[in-house]
Short mmCIF file of C-alpha atoms and ligand atoms in Angstrom, two decimals:
data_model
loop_
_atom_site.label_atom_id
_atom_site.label_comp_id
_atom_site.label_asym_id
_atom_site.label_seq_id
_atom_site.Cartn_x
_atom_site.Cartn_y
_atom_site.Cartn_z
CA UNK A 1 8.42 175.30 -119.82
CA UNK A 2 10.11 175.05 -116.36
CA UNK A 3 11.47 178.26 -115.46
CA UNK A 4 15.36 178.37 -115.40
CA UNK A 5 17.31 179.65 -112.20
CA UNK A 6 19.43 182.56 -112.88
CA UNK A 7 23.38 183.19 -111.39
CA UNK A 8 22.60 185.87 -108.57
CA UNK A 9 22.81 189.43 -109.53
CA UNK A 10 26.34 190.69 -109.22
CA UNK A 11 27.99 187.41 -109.13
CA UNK A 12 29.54 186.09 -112.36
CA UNK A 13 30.39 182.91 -114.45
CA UNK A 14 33.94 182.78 -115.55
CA UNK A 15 32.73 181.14 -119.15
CA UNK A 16 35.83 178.83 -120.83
CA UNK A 17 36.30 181.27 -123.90
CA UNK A 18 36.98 183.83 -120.59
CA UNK A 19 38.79 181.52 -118.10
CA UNK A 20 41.89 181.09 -120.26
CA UNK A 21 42.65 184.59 -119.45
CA UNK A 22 42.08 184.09 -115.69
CA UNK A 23 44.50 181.13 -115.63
CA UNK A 24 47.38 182.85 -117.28
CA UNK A 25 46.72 185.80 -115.34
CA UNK A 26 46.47 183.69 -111.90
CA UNK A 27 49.72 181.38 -112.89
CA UNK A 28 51.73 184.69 -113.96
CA UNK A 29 50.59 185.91 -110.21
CA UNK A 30 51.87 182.95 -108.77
CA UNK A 31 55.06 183.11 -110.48
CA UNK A 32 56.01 186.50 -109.30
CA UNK A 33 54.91 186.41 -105.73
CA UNK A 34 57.11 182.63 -105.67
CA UNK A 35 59.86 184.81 -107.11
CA UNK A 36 59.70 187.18 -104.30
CA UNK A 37 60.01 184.76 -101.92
CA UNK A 38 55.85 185.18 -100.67
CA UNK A 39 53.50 181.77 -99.36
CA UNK A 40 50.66 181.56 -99.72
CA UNK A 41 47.83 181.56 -96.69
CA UNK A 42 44.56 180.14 -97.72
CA UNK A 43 41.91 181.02 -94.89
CA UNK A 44 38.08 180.66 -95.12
CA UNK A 45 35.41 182.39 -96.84
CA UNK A 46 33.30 182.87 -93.96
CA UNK A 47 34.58 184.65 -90.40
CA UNK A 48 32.87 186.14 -87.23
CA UNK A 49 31.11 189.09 -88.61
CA UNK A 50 32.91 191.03 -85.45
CA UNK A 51 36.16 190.17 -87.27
CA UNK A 52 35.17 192.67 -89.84
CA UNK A 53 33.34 195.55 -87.84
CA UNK A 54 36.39 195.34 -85.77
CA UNK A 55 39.33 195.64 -88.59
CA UNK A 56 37.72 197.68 -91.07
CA UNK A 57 35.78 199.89 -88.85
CA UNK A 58 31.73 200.60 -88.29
CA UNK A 59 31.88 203.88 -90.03
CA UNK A 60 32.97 202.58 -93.57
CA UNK A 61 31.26 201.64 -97.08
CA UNK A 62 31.84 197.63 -96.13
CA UNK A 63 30.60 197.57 -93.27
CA UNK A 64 27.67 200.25 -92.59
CA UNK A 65 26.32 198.50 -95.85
CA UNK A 66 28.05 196.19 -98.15
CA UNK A 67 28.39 193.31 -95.65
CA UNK A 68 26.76 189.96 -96.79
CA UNK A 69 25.84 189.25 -92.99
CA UNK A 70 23.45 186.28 -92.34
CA UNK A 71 23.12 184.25 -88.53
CA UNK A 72 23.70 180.61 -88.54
CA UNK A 73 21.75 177.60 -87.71
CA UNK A 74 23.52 177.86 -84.26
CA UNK A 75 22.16 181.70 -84.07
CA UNK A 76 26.03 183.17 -84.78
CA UNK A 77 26.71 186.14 -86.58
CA UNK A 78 28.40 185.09 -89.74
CA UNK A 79 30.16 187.18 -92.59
CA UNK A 80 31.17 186.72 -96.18
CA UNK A 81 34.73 188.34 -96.46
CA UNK A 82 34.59 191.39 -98.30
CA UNK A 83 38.17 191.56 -98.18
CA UNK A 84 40.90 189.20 -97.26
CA UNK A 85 43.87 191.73 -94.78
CA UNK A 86 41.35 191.06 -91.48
CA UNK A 87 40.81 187.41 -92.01
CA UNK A 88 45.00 186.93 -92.54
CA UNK A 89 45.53 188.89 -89.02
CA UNK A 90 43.29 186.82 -87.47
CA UNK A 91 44.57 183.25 -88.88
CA UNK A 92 48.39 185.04 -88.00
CA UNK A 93 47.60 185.89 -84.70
CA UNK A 94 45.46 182.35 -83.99
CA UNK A 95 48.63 180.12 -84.92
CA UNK A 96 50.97 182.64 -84.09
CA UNK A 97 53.01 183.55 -87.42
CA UNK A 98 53.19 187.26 -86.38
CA UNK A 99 54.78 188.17 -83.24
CA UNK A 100 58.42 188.59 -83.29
CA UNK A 101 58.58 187.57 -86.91
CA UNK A 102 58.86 188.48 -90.33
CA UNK A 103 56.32 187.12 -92.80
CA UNK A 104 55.71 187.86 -96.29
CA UNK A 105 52.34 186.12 -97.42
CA UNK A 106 50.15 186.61 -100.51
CA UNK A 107 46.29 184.82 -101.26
CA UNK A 108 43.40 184.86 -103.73
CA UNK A 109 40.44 183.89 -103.84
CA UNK A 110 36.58 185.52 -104.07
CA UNK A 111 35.38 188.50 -101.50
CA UNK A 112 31.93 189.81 -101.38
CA UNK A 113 30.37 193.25 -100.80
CA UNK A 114 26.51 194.25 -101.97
CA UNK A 115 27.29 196.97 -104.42
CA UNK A 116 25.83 198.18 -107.29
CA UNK A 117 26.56 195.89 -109.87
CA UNK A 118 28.18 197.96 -112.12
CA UNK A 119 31.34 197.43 -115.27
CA UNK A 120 34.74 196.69 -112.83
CA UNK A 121 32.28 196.71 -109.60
CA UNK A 122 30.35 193.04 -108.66
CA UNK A 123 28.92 191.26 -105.66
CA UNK A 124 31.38 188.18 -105.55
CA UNK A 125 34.66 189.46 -107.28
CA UNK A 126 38.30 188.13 -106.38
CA UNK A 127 41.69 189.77 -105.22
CA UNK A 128 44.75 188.81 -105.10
CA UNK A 129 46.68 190.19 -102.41
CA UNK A 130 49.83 190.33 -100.84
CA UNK A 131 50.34 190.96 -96.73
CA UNK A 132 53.60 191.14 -94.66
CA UNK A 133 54.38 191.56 -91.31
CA UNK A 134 57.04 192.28 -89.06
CA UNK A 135 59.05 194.23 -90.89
CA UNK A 136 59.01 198.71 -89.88
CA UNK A 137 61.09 200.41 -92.40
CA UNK A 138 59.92 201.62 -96.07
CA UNK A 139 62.32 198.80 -97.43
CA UNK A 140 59.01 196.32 -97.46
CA UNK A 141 56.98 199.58 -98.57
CA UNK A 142 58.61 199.71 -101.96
CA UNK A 143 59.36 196.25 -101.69
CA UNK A 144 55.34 195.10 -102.08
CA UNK A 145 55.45 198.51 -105.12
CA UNK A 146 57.89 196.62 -106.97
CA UNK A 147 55.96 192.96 -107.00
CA UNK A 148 52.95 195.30 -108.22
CA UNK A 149 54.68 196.64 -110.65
CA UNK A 150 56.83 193.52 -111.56
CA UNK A 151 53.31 192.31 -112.41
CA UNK A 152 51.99 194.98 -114.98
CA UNK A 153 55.18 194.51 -116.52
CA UNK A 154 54.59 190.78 -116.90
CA UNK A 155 51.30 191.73 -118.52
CA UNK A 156 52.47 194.65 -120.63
CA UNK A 157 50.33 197.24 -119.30
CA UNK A 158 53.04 199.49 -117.64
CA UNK A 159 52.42 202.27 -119.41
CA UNK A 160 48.43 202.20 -118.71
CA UNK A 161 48.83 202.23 -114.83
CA UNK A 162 49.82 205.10 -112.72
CA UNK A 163 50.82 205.29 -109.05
CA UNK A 164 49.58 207.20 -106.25
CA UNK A 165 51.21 207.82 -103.00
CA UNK A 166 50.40 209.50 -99.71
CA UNK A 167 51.23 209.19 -96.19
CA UNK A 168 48.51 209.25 -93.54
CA UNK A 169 51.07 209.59 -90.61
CA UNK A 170 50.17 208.40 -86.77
CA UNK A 171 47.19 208.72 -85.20
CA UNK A 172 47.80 211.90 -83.43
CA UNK A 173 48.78 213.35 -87.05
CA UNK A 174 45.58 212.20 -88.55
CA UNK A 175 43.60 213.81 -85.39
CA UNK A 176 45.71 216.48 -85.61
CA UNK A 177 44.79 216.92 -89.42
CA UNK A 178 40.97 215.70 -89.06
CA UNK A 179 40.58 219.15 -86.79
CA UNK A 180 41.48 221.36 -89.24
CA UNK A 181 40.22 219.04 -92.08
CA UNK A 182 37.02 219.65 -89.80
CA UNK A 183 37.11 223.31 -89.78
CA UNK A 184 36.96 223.36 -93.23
CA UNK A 185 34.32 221.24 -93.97
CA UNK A 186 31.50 222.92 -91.69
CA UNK A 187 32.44 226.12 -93.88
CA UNK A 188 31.31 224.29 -97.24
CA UNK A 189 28.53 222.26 -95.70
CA UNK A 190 26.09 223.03 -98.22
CA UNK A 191 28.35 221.82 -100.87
CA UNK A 192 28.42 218.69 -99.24
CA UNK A 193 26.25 215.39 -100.30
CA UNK A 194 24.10 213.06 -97.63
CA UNK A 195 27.02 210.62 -97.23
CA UNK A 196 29.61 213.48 -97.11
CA UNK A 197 27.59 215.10 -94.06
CA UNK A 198 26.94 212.30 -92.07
CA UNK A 199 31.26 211.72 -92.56
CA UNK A 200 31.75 214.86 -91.07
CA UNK A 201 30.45 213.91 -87.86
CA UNK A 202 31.70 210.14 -88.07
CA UNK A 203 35.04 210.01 -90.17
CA UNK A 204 35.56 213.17 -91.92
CA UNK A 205 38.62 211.75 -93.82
CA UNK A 206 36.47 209.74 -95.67
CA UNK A 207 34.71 212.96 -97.22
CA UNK A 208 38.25 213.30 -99.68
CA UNK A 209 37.27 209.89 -100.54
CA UNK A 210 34.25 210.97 -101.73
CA UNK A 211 33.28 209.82 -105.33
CA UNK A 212 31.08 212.32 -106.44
CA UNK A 213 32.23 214.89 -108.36
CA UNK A 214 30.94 218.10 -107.33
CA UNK A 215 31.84 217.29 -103.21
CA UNK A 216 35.37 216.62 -104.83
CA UNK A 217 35.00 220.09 -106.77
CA UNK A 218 34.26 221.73 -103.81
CA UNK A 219 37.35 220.50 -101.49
CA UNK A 220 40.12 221.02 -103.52
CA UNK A 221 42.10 223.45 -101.34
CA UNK A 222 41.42 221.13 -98.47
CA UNK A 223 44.08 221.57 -96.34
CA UNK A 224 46.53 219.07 -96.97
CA UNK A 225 47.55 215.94 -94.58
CA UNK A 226 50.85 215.80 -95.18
CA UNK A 227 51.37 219.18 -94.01
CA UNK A 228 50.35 217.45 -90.84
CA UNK A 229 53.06 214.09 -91.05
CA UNK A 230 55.01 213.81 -87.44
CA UNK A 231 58.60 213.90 -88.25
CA UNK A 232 58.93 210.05 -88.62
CA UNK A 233 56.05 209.53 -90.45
CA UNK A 234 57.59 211.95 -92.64
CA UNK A 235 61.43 210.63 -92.92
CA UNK A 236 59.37 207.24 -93.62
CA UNK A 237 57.54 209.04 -96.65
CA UNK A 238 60.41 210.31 -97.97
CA UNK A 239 62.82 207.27 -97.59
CA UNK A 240 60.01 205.32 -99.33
CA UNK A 241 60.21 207.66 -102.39
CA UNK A 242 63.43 207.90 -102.48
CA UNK A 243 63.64 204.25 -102.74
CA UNK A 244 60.96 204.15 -105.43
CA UNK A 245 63.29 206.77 -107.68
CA UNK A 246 66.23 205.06 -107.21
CA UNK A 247 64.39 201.57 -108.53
CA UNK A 248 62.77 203.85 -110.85
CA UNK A 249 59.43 203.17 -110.06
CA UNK A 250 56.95 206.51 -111.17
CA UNK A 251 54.64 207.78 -109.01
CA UNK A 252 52.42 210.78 -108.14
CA UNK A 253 52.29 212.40 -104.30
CA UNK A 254 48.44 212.66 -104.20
CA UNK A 255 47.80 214.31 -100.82
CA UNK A 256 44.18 213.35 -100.62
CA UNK A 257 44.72 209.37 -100.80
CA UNK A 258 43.16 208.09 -97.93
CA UNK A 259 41.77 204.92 -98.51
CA UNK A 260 37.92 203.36 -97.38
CA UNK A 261 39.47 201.09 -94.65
CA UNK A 262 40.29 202.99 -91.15
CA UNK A 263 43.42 200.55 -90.60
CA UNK A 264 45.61 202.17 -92.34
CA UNK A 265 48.63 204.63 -90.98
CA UNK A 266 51.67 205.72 -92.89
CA UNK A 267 51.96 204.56 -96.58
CA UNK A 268 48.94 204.45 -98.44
CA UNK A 269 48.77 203.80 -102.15
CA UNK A 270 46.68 203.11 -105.44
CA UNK A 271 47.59 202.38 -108.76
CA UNK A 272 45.00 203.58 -111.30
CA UNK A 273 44.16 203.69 -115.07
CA UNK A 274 42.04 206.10 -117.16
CA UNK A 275 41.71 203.18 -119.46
CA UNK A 276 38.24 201.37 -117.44
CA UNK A 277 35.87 204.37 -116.64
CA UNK A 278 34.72 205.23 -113.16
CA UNK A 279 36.44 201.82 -111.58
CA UNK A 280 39.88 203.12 -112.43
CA UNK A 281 41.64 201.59 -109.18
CA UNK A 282 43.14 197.96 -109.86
CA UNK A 283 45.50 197.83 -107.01
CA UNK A 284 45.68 199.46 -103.54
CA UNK A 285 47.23 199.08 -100.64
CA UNK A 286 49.02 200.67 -98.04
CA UNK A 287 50.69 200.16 -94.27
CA UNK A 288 48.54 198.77 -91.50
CA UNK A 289 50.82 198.62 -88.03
CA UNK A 290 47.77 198.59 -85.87
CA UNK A 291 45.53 195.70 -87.01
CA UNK A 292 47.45 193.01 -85.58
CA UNK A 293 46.95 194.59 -82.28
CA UNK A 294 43.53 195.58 -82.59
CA UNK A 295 42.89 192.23 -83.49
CA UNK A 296 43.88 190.68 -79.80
CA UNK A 297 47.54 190.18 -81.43
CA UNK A 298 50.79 191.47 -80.17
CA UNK A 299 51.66 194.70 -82.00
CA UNK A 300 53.77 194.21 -84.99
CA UNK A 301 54.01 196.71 -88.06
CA UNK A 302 52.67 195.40 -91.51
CA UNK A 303 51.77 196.57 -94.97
CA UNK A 304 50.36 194.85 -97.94
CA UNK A 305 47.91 195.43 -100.70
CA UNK A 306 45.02 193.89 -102.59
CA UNK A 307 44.10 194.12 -106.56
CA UNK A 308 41.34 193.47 -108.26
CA UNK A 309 40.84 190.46 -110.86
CA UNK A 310 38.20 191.32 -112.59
CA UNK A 311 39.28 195.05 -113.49
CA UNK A 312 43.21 193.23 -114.40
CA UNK A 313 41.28 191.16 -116.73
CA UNK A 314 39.27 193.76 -118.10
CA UNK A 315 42.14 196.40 -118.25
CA UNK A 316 43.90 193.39 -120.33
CA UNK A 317 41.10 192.71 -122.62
CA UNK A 318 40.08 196.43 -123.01
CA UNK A 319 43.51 197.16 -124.49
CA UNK A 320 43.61 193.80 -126.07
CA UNK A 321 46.32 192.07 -125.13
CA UNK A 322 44.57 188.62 -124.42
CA UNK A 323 47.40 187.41 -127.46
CA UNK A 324 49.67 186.64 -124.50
CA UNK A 325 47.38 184.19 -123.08
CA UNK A 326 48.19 180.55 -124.04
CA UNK A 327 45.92 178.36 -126.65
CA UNK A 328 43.57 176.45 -124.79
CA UNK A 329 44.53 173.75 -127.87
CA UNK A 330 47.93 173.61 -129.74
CA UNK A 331 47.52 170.24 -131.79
CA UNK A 332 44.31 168.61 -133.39
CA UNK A 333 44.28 165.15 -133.88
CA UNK A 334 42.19 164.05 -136.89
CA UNK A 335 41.00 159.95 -137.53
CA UNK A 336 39.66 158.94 -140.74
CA UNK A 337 38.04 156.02 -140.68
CA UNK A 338 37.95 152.98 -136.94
CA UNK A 339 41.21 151.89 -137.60
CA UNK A 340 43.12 155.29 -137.90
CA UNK A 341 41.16 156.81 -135.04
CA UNK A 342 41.91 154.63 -132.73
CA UNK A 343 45.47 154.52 -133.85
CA UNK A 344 45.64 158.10 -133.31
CA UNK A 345 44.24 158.11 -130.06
CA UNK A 346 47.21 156.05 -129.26
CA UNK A 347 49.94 158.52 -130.67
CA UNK A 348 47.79 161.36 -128.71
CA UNK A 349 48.19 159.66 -125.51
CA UNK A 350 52.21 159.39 -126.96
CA UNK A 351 52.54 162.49 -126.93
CA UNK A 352 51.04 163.51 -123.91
CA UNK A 353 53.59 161.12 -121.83
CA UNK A 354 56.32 162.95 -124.01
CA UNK A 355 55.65 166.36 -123.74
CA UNK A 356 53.02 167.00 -120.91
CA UNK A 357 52.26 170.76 -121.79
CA UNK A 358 51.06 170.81 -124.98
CA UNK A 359 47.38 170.78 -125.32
CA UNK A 360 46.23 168.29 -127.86
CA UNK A 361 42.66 167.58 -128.56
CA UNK A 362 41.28 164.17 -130.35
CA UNK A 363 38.55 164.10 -132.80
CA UNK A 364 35.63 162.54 -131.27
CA UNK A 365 32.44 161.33 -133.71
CA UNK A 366 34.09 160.23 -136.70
CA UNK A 367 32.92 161.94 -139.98
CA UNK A 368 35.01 162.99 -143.46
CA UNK A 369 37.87 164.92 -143.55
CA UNK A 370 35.78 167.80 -144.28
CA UNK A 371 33.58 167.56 -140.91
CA UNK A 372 36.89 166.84 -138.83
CA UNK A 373 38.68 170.17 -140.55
CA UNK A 374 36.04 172.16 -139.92
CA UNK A 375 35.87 171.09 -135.77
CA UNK A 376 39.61 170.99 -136.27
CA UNK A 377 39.55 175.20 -137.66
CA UNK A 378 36.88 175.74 -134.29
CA UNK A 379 39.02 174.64 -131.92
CA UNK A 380 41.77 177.08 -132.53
CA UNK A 381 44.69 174.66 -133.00
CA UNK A 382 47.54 175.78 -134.55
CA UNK A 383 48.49 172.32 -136.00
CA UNK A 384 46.56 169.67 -137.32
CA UNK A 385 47.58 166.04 -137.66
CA UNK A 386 45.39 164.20 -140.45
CA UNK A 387 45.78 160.57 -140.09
CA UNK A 388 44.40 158.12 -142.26
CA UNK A 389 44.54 154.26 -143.17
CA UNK A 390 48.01 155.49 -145.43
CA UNK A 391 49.39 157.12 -142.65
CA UNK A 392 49.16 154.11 -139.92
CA UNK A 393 50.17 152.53 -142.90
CA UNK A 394 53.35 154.03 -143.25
CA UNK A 395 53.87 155.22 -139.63
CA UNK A 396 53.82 159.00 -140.27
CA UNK A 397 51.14 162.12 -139.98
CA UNK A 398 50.20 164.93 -142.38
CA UNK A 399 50.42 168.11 -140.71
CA UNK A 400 48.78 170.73 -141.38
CA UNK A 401 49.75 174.62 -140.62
CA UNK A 402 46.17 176.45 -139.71
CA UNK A 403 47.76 179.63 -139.17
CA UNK A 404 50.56 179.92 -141.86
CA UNK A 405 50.37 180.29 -145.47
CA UNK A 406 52.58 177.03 -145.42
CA UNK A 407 52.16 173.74 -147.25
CA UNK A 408 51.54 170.40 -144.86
CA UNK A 409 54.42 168.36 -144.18
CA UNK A 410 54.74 164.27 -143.76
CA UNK A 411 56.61 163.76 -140.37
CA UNK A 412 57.32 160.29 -139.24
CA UNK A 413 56.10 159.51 -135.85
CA UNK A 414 59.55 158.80 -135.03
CA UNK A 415 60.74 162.55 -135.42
CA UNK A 416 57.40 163.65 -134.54
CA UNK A 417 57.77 164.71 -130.76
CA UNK A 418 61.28 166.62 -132.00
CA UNK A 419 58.73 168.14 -134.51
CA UNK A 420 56.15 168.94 -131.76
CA UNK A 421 58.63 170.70 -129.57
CA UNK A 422 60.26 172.30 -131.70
CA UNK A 423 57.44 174.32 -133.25
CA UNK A 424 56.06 175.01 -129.79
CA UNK A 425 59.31 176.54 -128.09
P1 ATP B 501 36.59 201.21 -104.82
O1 ATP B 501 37.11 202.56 -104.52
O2 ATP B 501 36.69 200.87 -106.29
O3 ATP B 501 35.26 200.92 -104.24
P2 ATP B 501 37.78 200.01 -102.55
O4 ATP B 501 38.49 201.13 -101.96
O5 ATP B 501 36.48 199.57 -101.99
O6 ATP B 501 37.61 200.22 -104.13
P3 ATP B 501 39.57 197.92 -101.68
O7 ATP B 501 38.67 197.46 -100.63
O8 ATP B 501 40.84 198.57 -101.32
O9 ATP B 501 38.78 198.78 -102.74
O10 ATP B 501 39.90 196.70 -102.65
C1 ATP B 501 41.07 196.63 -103.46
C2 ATP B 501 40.73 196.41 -104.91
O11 ATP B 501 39.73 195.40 -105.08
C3 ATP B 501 40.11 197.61 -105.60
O12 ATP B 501 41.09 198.51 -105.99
C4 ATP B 501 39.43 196.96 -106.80
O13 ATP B 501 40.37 196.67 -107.82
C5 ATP B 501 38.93 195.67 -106.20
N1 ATP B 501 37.51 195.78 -105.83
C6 ATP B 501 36.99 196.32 -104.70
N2 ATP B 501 35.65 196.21 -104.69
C7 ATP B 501 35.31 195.57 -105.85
C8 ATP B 501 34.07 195.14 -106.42
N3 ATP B 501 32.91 195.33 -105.81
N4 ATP B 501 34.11 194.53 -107.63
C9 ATP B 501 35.28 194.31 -108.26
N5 ATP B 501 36.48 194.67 -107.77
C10 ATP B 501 36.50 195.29 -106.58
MG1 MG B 502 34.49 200.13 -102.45
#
């Protein structure tokens, strides 16, 4: 037997018993961000590979090793996007929606980073994100919290996510804090891992990053950034969470949030759930006002944030609530015998033109009532319409309730739309 090609390693179908729940979870995305008044920006898959080394920085996971990097036919250096914030400066700055404005965008689509494949942690996963720019104050801080948490709500999982704040400050704060964060590393160096060392010479921040356990065991009376905030870093911090009380979002001050990505100054946040193992983060985000210029753009100020699809999805079918997601069929139309299949066909294609959203399903490949209740039970329909040679007779359907303990009922095709949208309201 021919040997069968496999999907690469790390990089997933999304099966139709699964991509129901991406759908609803995609349109319910799309729904808020429209409500906040967001657009969307759509921008390639593949950038300049400099694009990345240049936003995210050389002395990060990404890009000292996650980077699916390949050279052209024409000998360029080309990159998958492992995340989407560099690729939306860059398409801002090229037709020039940033400078002197305010935008407010949002995307989604697949990124790519070679990582362990792991539950919550794949090669090609997707984010949805939101980035705007132009705007200074915390306002549009708690303003891009809110359309997070607008969007747990939506999915009922409130209660399973928590927030984490923290405040990086400027850039002389952070080099302020990295000298003392400094000092305090090269006392514990032998507590300190391979990657945790080499950070200490490149990006110490990063070491509070640090996944494994025992380097986190051993820094936890690191001295404390925001000890280090410059006065309007701090007011900024503090406006923010006042603003998130008085909209009565929760949240936890966690003083050692710093984020992989060296763009970020000011506001940095995660929100996290116990409820997924090790990949707890689903959303994080956090205040970038340097990018745009670092890019080649005129400065402007910006924040924005980027969740996770796959570990949404899983955090919704983990605590299974997939019973929110939509029937992939409502209605099942049964034909017994030519004449009444074809007849119901007709009344399917009726109904479509009458009431577009409902999903209704023919019977295809004839067979007894018996076969066609049995498909009929497999599809999931809530409703069944048996229709045979008495029912074109007499210009009416039996319906039949699958998931009721309720006896079927003759509706005349004249009432039967009313019927339809009635029970589906
Ligand atoms: P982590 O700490 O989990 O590695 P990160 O700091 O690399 O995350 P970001 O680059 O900020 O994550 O990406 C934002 C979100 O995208 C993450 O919180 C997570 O939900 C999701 N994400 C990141 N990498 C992956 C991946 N390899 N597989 C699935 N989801 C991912
Ligand atoms: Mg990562």
């Amino acid at each position: 037997m021919t040997k069968q090609i496999q999907a690469i390693r790390g990089m997933n179908d999304c099966l139709p018993t699964e991509s129901g729940v991406w759908q609803w979870v995609e349109n319910t995305i799309r729904e808020v961000v429209a409500s906040y008044g967001y657009q969307e920006l759509r921008t390639p898959i593949v950038e300049s590979t400099d694009l990345f080394k240049r936003s995210i920085g050389e002395v990060t996971d990404i890009v000292e090793k996650e980077m699916y990097t390949f050279d052209d036919r024409n000998g360029d250096s080309l990159t998958l996007r492992p995340e989407n914030t560099a690729s939306c400066v860059r398409a801002g700055n090229e037709h020039g929606l940033i400078y002197n404005q305010q935008q407010r965008i949002w995307y989604m689509g697949p990124m790519f980073r070679h990582e362990r494949p792991q539950k919550g942690r794949y090669r090609q996963f997707h984010q949805f994100g939101v980035e705007t720019f132009g705007i200074q104050g915390p306002d549009i801080d708690a303003e891009v919290i809110l359309l997070s948490a607008r969007l747990w709500q939506r999915f009922a999982i409130s209660e399973h996510l928590v927030l984490e704040i923290n405040s990086l400050g400027s850039n002389q704060a952070r080099a302020d804090y990295k000298a003392a964060l400094v000092e305090y590393l090269k006392q514990r160096k032998d507590k300190l891992d391979e990657d945790s060392l080499r950070r200490l010479e490149s990006n110490p921040l990063r070491v509070l990053d640090s996944k494994n356990p025992d380097v986190q065991a051993a820094i936890t009376d690191a001295p404390s950034l925001i000890d280090y905030l410059d006065p309007e870093s701090a007011e900024h911090f503090s406006k923010l969470r006042e603003r998130l009380d008085s909209f009565g979002i929760q949240y936890r001050v966690n003083p050692r949030l710093v984020r992989g990505l060296d763009y970020y100054n000011r506001t940095v946040f995660e929100w996290v759930t116990t409820s997924l193992g090790a990949q707890g983060t689903v959303c994080a985000g956090g205040r970038y006002d340097g990018l745009v210029e670092q890019l080649g753009g005129k400065s402007s100020p910006a924040v924005g944030f980027a969740m996770g699809i796959e570990r949404l999805v899983l955090l919704i079918q983990t605590l299974e609530l997939t019973s929110q997601v939509p029937d992939p069929i409502n209605v099942y139309m049964t034909g017994l015998g030519e004449k009444a299949e074809l007849w119901a066909g007709k009344l399917a294609e009726q109904i479509r033109d009458s009431l577009p959203k409902l999903r209704v399903q023919n019977h295809c490949g004839g067979g007894n009532l018996k076969k066609q209740m049995k498909r009929a039970d497999k599809s999931g329909a809530s409703i069944v319409l048996v229709i045979g040679d008495q029912e074109v007779e007499e210009n009416q359907v039996q319906v039949k309730f699958m998931r009721e303990q309720k006896p079927q009922e003759l509706v005349s095709v004249d009432t039967l739309n009313e019927f339809l949208s009635q029970y589906f309201s």
